[in-house]
Amino acid sequence: AQKVTQAQTEISVVEKEDVTLDCVYETRDTTYYLFWYKQPPSGELVFLIRRNSFDEQNEISGRYSWNFQKSTSSFNFTITASQVVDSAVYFCALSEPSWGAGSYQLTFGKGTKLSVIP
Amino acid sequence: DGGITQSPKYLFRKEGQNVTLSCEQNLNHDAMYWYRQDPGQGLRLIYYSQIVNDFQKGDIAEGYSVSREKKESFPLTVTSAQKNPTAFYLCASSPLGGSYEQYFGPGTRLTVT
């Protein structure tokens, strides 16, 4: 079973539409961290947000917002009023204790390719 | 500016040749990582290092080797034993601990024919 599932492989929206990218994770740990990264066509991953397992507050940053729900093991990402520059592949990732004392492993979902059409 | 550099951006090799990908960081991070990305796939961990002269295998280490002689450098060698070496390779670094985000380099696209 995948630890991080991004069920939407590709999404296309028209500019100014809102879009939500889904992320479902699986872990047995009580302490873990969730991340979203953006990968534009240039290839470099850009960090967007981090959330720890004890903080279920939703977060808004400009046109971006994140909804973390432990009850459904989901960490969804919404872009409001999408723009062409939002076109990219978005990855959700889970960091959980793995390799030994103080060590964590970061597991990525397969990504969602978002295309914003002008 | 602080960051991670990877060189070259594109690399072409003939089958059977070893090739080394460079990764340098000036962020003073202790941990460094190598990931492989195939089309339509997420990132898969090849190797990671938490301290100089020490490194651990990730999920897909077979056919790869690394060294960590300096804190700021973590080169990856793709050996001829790697059956499907053509891929996009990303290097990352972070402070130690799972709460920190990883910072990524621009990547190297390796094509082996």
Short mmCIF file of C-alpha atoms in Angstrom, two decimals:
data_model
loop_
_atom_site.label_atom_id
_atom_site.label_comp_id
_atom_site.label_asym_id
_atom_site.label_seq_id
_atom_site.Cartn_x
_atom_site.Cartn_y
_atom_site.Cartn_z
CA ALA A 1 0.00 0.00 0.00
CA GLN A 2 1.21 3.47 -0.78
CA LYS A 3 2.07 5.63 2.19
CA VAL A 4 1.12 8.78 0.30
CA THR A 5 -1.63 8.67 -2.28
CA GLN A 6 -2.37 11.45 -4.72
CA ALA A 7 -5.26 9.99 -6.64
CA GLN A 8 -5.44 12.80 -9.19
CA THR A 9 -2.77 12.19 -11.80
CA GLU A 10 -3.59 15.22 -13.93
CA ILE A 11 -5.98 18.13 -13.53
CA SER A 12 -6.81 20.88 -16.01
CA VAL A 13 -8.61 24.05 -15.01
CA VAL A 14 -9.35 27.34 -16.68
CA GLU A 15 -7.60 30.36 -15.26
CA LYS A 16 -9.34 31.91 -12.23
CA GLU A 17 -11.03 28.66 -11.27
CA ASP A 18 -10.38 27.18 -7.83
CA VAL A 19 -8.75 23.76 -7.68
CA THR A 20 -8.14 21.28 -4.87
CA LEU A 21 -5.34 18.72 -4.93
CA ASP A 22 -5.97 15.68 -2.76
CA CYS A 23 -3.46 13.88 -0.57
CA VAL A 24 -4.14 10.86 1.63
CA TYR A 25 -1.41 9.40 3.80
CA GLU A 26 -0.87 6.31 5.90
CA THR A 27 1.26 6.07 9.03
CA ARG A 28 1.27 4.34 12.41
CA ASP A 29 3.33 7.04 14.08
CA THR A 30 1.77 9.70 16.26
CA THR A 31 4.49 12.19 15.41
CA TYR A 32 4.93 12.91 11.73
CA TYR A 33 5.16 15.78 9.31
CA LEU A 34 3.43 16.51 6.05
CA PHE A 35 4.74 18.64 3.21
CA TRP A 36 3.68 20.01 -0.12
CA TYR A 37 6.19 20.74 -2.85
CA LYS A 38 5.76 22.34 -6.27
CA GLN A 39 7.78 21.19 -9.28
CA PRO A 40 7.58 23.67 -12.18
CA PRO A 41 8.72 22.66 -15.67
CA SER A 42 12.29 23.66 -14.78
CA GLY A 43 12.42 20.59 -12.52
CA GLU A 44 13.52 21.99 -9.18
CA LEU A 45 11.23 21.18 -6.26
CA VAL A 46 10.02 24.19 -4.31
CA PHE A 47 8.85 23.82 -0.72
CA LEU A 48 5.34 25.18 -0.08
CA ILE A 49 4.24 24.14 3.40
CA ARG A 50 4.99 21.91 6.37
CA ARG A 51 2.44 20.69 8.92
CA ASN A 52 3.12 18.56 12.02
CA SER A 53 0.75 15.88 13.24
CA PHE A 54 -0.29 17.84 16.32
CA ASP A 55 -1.39 20.93 14.46
CA GLU A 56 -4.66 20.51 12.61
CA GLN A 57 -5.22 24.18 12.00
CA ASN A 58 -5.90 25.02 8.41
CA GLU A 59 -3.51 27.47 6.83
CA ILE A 60 -3.93 30.14 4.24
CA SER A 61 -1.13 31.84 2.38
CA GLY A 62 -2.31 34.20 -0.30
CA ARG A 63 -4.17 32.13 -2.90
CA TYR A 64 -3.00 28.86 -1.31
CA SER A 65 -4.74 27.04 1.52
CA TRP A 66 -4.28 23.68 3.16
CA ASN A 67 -6.81 21.49 4.96
CA PHE A 68 -5.28 18.92 7.33
CA GLN A 69 -7.69 16.33 8.77
CA LYS A 70 -6.23 13.54 10.90
CA SER A 71 -9.62 11.78 11.07
CA THR A 72 -9.45 11.08 7.34
CA SER A 73 -5.62 11.10 7.05
CA SER A 74 -5.82 13.81 4.46
CA PHE A 75 -3.84 16.94 3.73
CA ASN A 76 -5.50 18.67 0.80
CA PHE A 77 -4.21 21.73 -1.02
CA THR A 78 -6.46 24.35 -2.61
CA ILE A 79 -5.43 27.07 -5.05
CA THR A 80 -7.93 29.88 -5.30
CA ALA A 81 -8.30 31.88 -8.51
CA SER A 82 -5.70 29.78 -10.31
CA GLN A 83 -3.16 31.39 -12.61
CA VAL A 84 -1.11 30.07 -15.50
CA VAL A 85 2.01 30.29 -13.31
CA ASP A 86 0.45 27.68 -11.03
CA SER A 87 0.92 25.07 -13.75
CA ALA A 88 3.28 22.49 -12.28
CA VAL A 89 3.46 19.09 -10.68
CA TYR A 90 2.55 19.16 -7.01
CA PHE A 91 3.86 16.58 -4.58
CA CYS A 92 2.59 15.70 -1.15
CA ALA A 93 5.13 14.06 1.18
CA LEU A 94 5.12 12.35 4.58
CA SER A 95 8.03 12.45 7.03
CA GLU A 96 7.94 9.79 9.73
CA PRO A 97 10.50 8.18 12.06
CA SER A 98 12.26 5.44 10.20
CA TRP A 99 15.99 4.99 10.13
CA GLY A 100 16.84 5.07 13.80
CA ALA A 101 16.95 7.46 16.70
CA GLY A 102 16.29 10.94 15.46
CA SER A 103 16.03 9.83 11.84
CA TYR A 104 13.09 10.37 9.57
CA GLN A 105 12.21 9.17 6.09
CA LEU A 106 10.44 11.40 3.59
CA THR A 107 8.03 9.54 1.31
CA PHE A 108 6.56 11.29 -1.71
CA GLY A 109 3.29 10.73 -3.47
CA LYS A 110 3.39 10.32 -7.25
CA GLY A 111 2.33 13.89 -7.82
CA THR A 112 -0.54 15.71 -9.48
CA LYS A 113 0.12 17.58 -12.69
CA LEU A 114 -1.88 20.79 -12.74
CA SER A 115 -2.44 22.62 -16.00
CA VAL A 116 -4.02 26.06 -15.84
CA ILE A 117 -5.40 27.08 -19.20
CA PRO A 118 -5.57 30.80 -20.01
CA ASP B 1 23.21 33.14 -2.28
CA GLY B 2 22.75 29.91 -0.32
CA GLY B 3 21.55 26.88 -2.20
CA ILE B 4 22.26 23.59 -3.86
CA THR B 5 24.02 23.21 -7.17
CA GLN B 6 23.94 20.18 -9.39
CA SER B 7 25.98 19.76 -12.49
CA PRO B 8 25.61 19.22 -15.30
CA LYS B 9 21.95 19.89 -16.10
CA TYR B 10 21.95 17.31 -18.90
CA LEU B 11 24.25 14.31 -19.17
CA PHE B 12 24.54 11.73 -21.90
CA ARG B 13 26.42 8.46 -21.56
CA LYS B 14 26.86 5.21 -23.40
CA GLU B 15 25.65 2.02 -21.79
CA GLY B 16 28.32 0.33 -19.70
CA GLN B 17 29.98 3.55 -18.54
CA ASN B 18 29.99 4.78 -14.98
CA VAL B 19 28.98 8.41 -14.52
CA THR B 20 29.22 10.73 -11.52
CA LEU B 21 26.67 13.42 -10.75
CA SER B 22 27.78 16.38 -8.70
CA CYS B 23 25.90 17.92 -5.76
CA GLU B 24 27.17 20.81 -3.67
CA GLN B 25 25.41 22.81 -0.96
CA ASN B 26 26.41 25.93 0.96
CA LEU B 27 23.50 25.87 3.41
CA ASN B 28 25.57 24.24 6.16
CA HIS B 29 23.12 21.34 6.28
CA ASP B 30 24.17 18.08 7.88
CA ALA B 31 21.87 15.81 5.87
CA MET B 32 22.02 15.26 2.13
CA TYR B 33 19.93 13.05 -0.13
CA TRP B 34 19.76 11.68 -3.65
CA TYR B 35 16.45 10.96 -5.31
CA ARG B 36 15.51 9.50 -8.65
CA GLN B 37 12.42 10.63 -10.55
CA ASP B 38 10.92 8.76 -13.48
CA PRO B 39 8.09 10.13 -15.67
CA GLY B 40 4.78 10.10 -13.82
CA GLN B 41 6.42 8.91 -10.64
CA GLY B 42 7.18 10.47 -7.33
CA LEU B 43 10.67 10.78 -5.97
CA ARG B 44 12.40 7.64 -4.79
CA LEU B 45 15.29 7.78 -2.34
CA ILE B 46 18.60 6.35 -3.53
CA TYR B 47 21.03 7.26 -0.73
CA TYR B 48 21.19 9.67 2.16
CA SER B 49 23.88 10.93 4.48
CA GLN B 50 23.53 12.53 7.89
CA ILE B 51 27.19 13.16 8.59
CA VAL B 52 30.53 13.28 6.82
CA ASN B 53 31.96 9.84 5.99
CA ASP B 54 28.66 8.12 6.67
CA PHE B 55 25.76 7.30 4.37
CA GLN B 56 22.86 4.87 4.20
CA LYS B 57 21.02 3.11 1.40
CA GLY B 58 17.58 4.28 0.47
CA ASP B 59 14.85 2.34 -1.28
CA ILE B 60 16.61 1.91 -4.64
CA ALA B 61 20.37 1.90 -3.96
CA GLU B 62 21.30 -0.99 -6.24
CA GLY B 63 23.59 0.13 -9.04
CA TYR B 64 24.50 3.41 -7.33
CA SER B 65 27.30 4.54 -5.03
CA VAL B 66 27.98 7.73 -3.09
CA SER B 67 30.65 9.38 -0.97
CA ARG B 68 30.54 12.12 1.65
CA GLU B 69 34.08 13.34 2.21
CA LYS B 70 33.03 16.92 2.83
CA LYS B 71 29.92 18.33 4.49
CA GLU B 72 29.00 20.38 1.45
CA SER B 73 29.47 17.68 -1.20
CA PHE B 74 27.58 14.45 -1.91
CA PRO B 75 28.40 13.04 -5.36
CA LEU B 76 26.42 10.15 -6.82
CA THR B 77 27.94 7.58 -9.16
CA VAL B 78 25.62 5.69 -11.46
CA THR B 79 27.41 2.45 -12.21
CA SER B 80 27.06 0.13 -15.17
CA ALA B 81 25.21 -2.25 -12.83
CA GLN B 82 22.20 0.07 -12.77
CA LYS B 83 19.81 -1.54 -15.23
CA ASN B 84 17.71 1.51 -16.10
CA PRO B 85 19.84 4.57 -15.39
CA THR B 86 18.00 7.04 -17.63
CA ALA B 87 16.11 9.33 -15.25
CA PHE B 88 15.99 12.74 -13.58
CA TYR B 89 18.20 12.88 -10.50
CA LEU B 90 17.58 15.33 -7.69
CA CYS B 91 19.87 16.15 -4.81
CA ALA B 92 18.54 17.66 -1.58
CA SER B 93 19.80 18.77 1.80
CA SER B 94 18.28 19.63 5.16
CA PRO B 95 19.12 20.10 8.80
CA LEU B 96 18.86 16.89 10.81
CA GLY B 97 15.37 15.89 11.98
CA GLY B 98 12.09 15.10 10.31
CA SER B 99 10.44 18.44 10.86
CA TYR B 100 12.65 20.30 8.43
CA GLU B 101 11.89 20.69 4.78
CA GLN B 102 14.42 19.49 2.29
CA TYR B 103 15.96 21.95 -0.12
CA PHE B 104 16.39 20.69 -3.65
CA GLY B 105 18.86 21.35 -6.40
CA PRO B 106 17.86 21.93 -10.03
CA GLY B 107 18.42 18.29 -10.97
CA THR B 108 20.44 16.41 -13.56
CA ARG B 109 18.74 14.64 -16.43
CA LEU B 110 20.78 11.56 -17.32
CA THR B 111 20.28 9.77 -20.60
CA VAL B 112 22.05 6.48 -21.23
CA THR B 113 21.92 4.92 -24.68
#
